[in-house]
Amino acid sequence: MKYLLLFILILTSSFGISNNIQEINSDINKIKYVLDNEDEWKTPKEFYSKGGDCEDFAIAKFVKLEKLYNVKMAYVELKKLNSIEPHMVLILEDYILDNLTNKILSIEDRTDLTIKYTFDRNNLYINGKTYKNNLSKWNELLNKIKG
């Protein structure tokens, strides 16, 4: 595990994000954006066939990358002109994968985002503290993906 983490750190810090991750991000970002009024979280299968909004893009990337990398879903506030909007992205190590751009930038370079909390399969992270993930919508989705 120690060597895997070292490899990932070398991969992300010395060489930037790998071409494979760039391709996955760009390919998923090509899926049709569809705003849902009910804030429905779709499985990747539903998303690929129907399209989706920001959380659906992040979920598809999470499922695709979680077995190989340390990834977390992130609920953020997105600063746009004169407003702040809720948004969801994927964090891979110290990088943001966002459906709004194919560019994968570091967290510190995304000054338009303020991270409110992050979560993965098991935990919820808020202000440096770790909690058991009790986000019902997330847990329902994970059960739906398992089938």
CSV table of C-alpha atoms in Angstrom, one decimal:
chain,number,residue,atom,x,y,z
A,1,MET,CA,0.0,0.0,0.0
A,2,LYS,CA,2.8,2.4,0.9
A,3,TYR,CA,4.4,1.8,-2.6
A,4,LEU,CA,1.1,2.3,-4.3
A,5,LEU,CA,0.6,5.7,-2.5
A,6,LEU,CA,4.1,6.7,-3.4
A,7,PHE,CA,3.5,5.8,-7.1
A,8,ILE,CA,0.3,7.8,-7.1
A,9,LEU,CA,2.0,10.8,-5.5
A,10,ILE,CA,4.8,10.6,-8.1
A,11,LEU,CA,2.2,10.2,-10.9
A,12,THR,CA,0.2,13.2,-9.8
A,13,SER,CA,2.9,15.6,-8.6
A,14,SER,CA,5.8,14.9,-11.0
A,15,PHE,CA,3.9,14.1,-14.2
A,16,GLY,CA,0.5,15.7,-13.6
A,17,ILE,CA,-2.6,13.7,-14.2
A,18,SER,CA,-2.2,10.6,-16.5
A,19,ASN,CA,-3.6,10.5,-20.0
A,20,ASN,CA,-5.9,7.7,-18.9
A,21,ILE,CA,-7.5,10.0,-16.3
A,22,GLN,CA,-7.7,12.9,-18.8
A,23,GLU,CA,-9.5,10.6,-21.3
A,24,ILE,CA,-11.9,9.3,-18.7
A,25,ASN,CA,-12.8,12.8,-17.6
A,26,SER,CA,-13.2,14.1,-21.2
A,27,ASP,CA,-15.2,11.0,-22.3
A,28,ILE,CA,-17.6,11.3,-19.3
A,29,ASN,CA,-17.9,15.1,-19.9
A,30,LYS,CA,-19.3,14.3,-23.4
A,31,ILE,CA,-22.4,12.8,-22.0
A,32,LYS,CA,-25.5,15.0,-22.4
A,33,TYR,CA,-26.1,17.5,-19.5
A,34,VAL,CA,-29.7,17.3,-18.3
A,35,LEU,CA,-30.8,19.3,-15.4
A,36,ASP,CA,-33.2,17.4,-13.1
A,37,ASN,CA,-35.7,19.2,-11.0
A,38,GLU,CA,-35.9,16.5,-8.4
A,39,ASP,CA,-32.2,16.3,-7.6
A,40,GLU,CA,-32.2,12.7,-8.6
A,41,TRP,CA,-28.8,10.9,-8.3
A,42,LYS,CA,-28.5,8.4,-11.2
A,43,THR,CA,-26.5,5.2,-11.4
A,44,PRO,CA,-23.7,5.3,-14.1
A,45,LYS,CA,-25.9,3.1,-16.3
A,46,GLU,CA,-28.8,5.5,-16.0
A,47,PHE,CA,-26.5,8.5,-16.6
A,48,TYR,CA,-24.9,7.0,-19.7
A,49,SER,CA,-28.3,6.3,-21.3
A,50,LYS,CA,-30.2,9.5,-20.2
A,51,GLY,CA,-27.6,12.1,-19.4
A,52,GLY,CA,-27.5,14.0,-16.1
A,53,ASP,CA,-26.4,17.0,-14.1
A,54,CYS,CA,-23.3,17.7,-12.1
A,55,GLU,CA,-23.6,15.0,-9.4
A,56,ASP,CA,-24.3,12.4,-12.0
A,57,PHE,CA,-21.1,13.3,-13.8
A,58,ALA,CA,-19.2,13.1,-10.5
A,59,ILE,CA,-20.8,9.7,-9.6
A,60,ALA,CA,-19.9,8.2,-13.0
A,61,LYS,CA,-16.2,9.3,-12.5
A,62,PHE,CA,-16.2,8.1,-8.9
A,63,VAL,CA,-17.4,4.6,-9.9
A,64,LYS,CA,-14.9,4.4,-12.8
A,65,LEU,CA,-11.9,5.6,-10.8
A,66,GLU,CA,-12.4,4.5,-7.2
A,67,LYS,CA,-10.7,1.1,-7.5
A,68,LEU,CA,-7.5,2.6,-8.8
A,69,TYR,CA,-7.2,6.0,-7.0
A,70,ASN,CA,-8.1,7.8,-3.8
A,71,VAL,CA,-11.2,9.7,-4.9
A,72,LYS,CA,-13.9,11.6,-3.1
A,73,MET,CA,-17.2,13.2,-4.0
A,74,ALA,CA,-17.2,16.9,-3.1
A,75,TYR,CA,-20.1,19.2,-2.5
A,76,VAL,CA,-18.9,22.7,-3.4
A,77,GLU,CA,-20.1,26.2,-3.8
A,78,LEU,CA,-19.3,27.5,-7.3
A,79,LYS,CA,-18.8,31.2,-7.7
A,80,LYS,CA,-20.3,32.5,-11.0
A,81,LEU,CA,-20.3,36.2,-11.9
A,82,ASN,CA,-22.7,37.6,-9.2
A,83,SER,CA,-23.9,34.4,-7.7
A,84,ILE,CA,-22.9,31.3,-5.7
A,85,GLU,CA,-24.4,28.0,-6.8
A,86,PRO,CA,-24.3,24.5,-5.3
A,87,HIS,CA,-22.2,22.1,-7.4
A,88,MET,CA,-20.7,18.6,-7.2
A,89,VAL,CA,-17.3,17.5,-8.4
A,90,LEU,CA,-14.9,14.6,-8.0
A,91,ILE,CA,-11.6,15.0,-6.1
A,92,LEU,CA,-8.8,12.7,-7.2
A,93,GLU,CA,-5.9,13.2,-4.8
A,94,ASP,CA,-5.4,17.0,-5.0
A,95,TYR,CA,-7.1,17.5,-8.3
A,96,ILE,CA,-10.7,18.4,-9.3
A,97,LEU,CA,-12.6,16.6,-12.1
A,98,ASP,CA,-15.5,18.8,-13.1
A,99,ASN,CA,-18.2,18.4,-15.8
A,100,LEU,CA,-17.8,22.1,-16.5
A,101,THR,CA,-14.3,21.7,-18.0
A,102,ASN,CA,-12.1,19.0,-19.4
A,103,LYS,CA,-9.1,20.7,-17.7
A,104,ILE,CA,-8.1,18.9,-14.6
A,105,LEU,CA,-6.8,21.5,-12.2
A,106,SER,CA,-5.4,21.3,-8.6
A,107,ILE,CA,-7.7,22.2,-5.8
A,108,GLU,CA,-5.7,25.3,-5.1
A,109,ASP,CA,-6.0,26.5,-8.8
A,110,ARG,CA,-9.8,26.2,-8.6
A,111,THR,CA,-10.4,29.5,-6.8
A,112,ASP,CA,-14.0,29.5,-8.1
A,113,LEU,CA,-14.8,26.6,-5.8
A,114,THR,CA,-15.3,26.4,-2.1
A,115,ILE,CA,-15.4,22.9,-0.8
A,116,LYS,CA,-18.2,22.5,1.8
A,117,TYR,CA,-17.7,18.7,2.4
A,118,THR,CA,-16.4,15.6,0.8
A,119,PHE,CA,-17.4,11.9,1.0
A,120,ASP,CA,-16.6,8.5,-0.2
A,121,ARG,CA,-18.2,5.1,0.2
A,122,ASN,CA,-17.8,5.0,4.0
A,123,ASN,CA,-17.0,8.5,5.4
A,124,LEU,CA,-18.1,12.1,5.3
A,125,TYR,CA,-15.4,14.7,5.8
A,126,ILE,CA,-16.2,18.2,7.1
A,127,ASN,CA,-13.7,20.7,8.3
A,128,GLY,CA,-10.9,18.2,8.8
A,129,LYS,CA,-13.1,15.8,10.8
A,130,THR,CA,-14.3,12.3,9.7
A,131,TYR,CA,-17.8,11.0,10.3
A,132,LYS,CA,-19.5,7.8,9.3
A,133,ASN,CA,-21.3,8.5,6.0
A,134,ASN,CA,-25.0,8.7,6.7
A,135,LEU,CA,-26.0,10.5,3.5
A,136,SER,CA,-29.1,8.5,2.7
A,137,LYS,CA,-29.2,9.6,-0.9
A,138,TRP,CA,-25.6,8.4,-1.4
A,139,ASN,CA,-26.2,5.1,0.4
A,140,GLU,CA,-29.3,4.4,-1.6
A,141,LEU,CA,-27.4,5.0,-4.8
A,142,LEU,CA,-24.6,2.7,-3.8
A,143,ASN,CA,-27.1,-0.1,-3.0
A,144,LYS,CA,-28.8,0.5,-6.4
A,145,ILE,CA,-25.4,0.3,-8.2
A,146,LYS,CA,-24.6,-3.0,-6.4
A,147,GLY,CA,-27.9,-4.3,-7.8
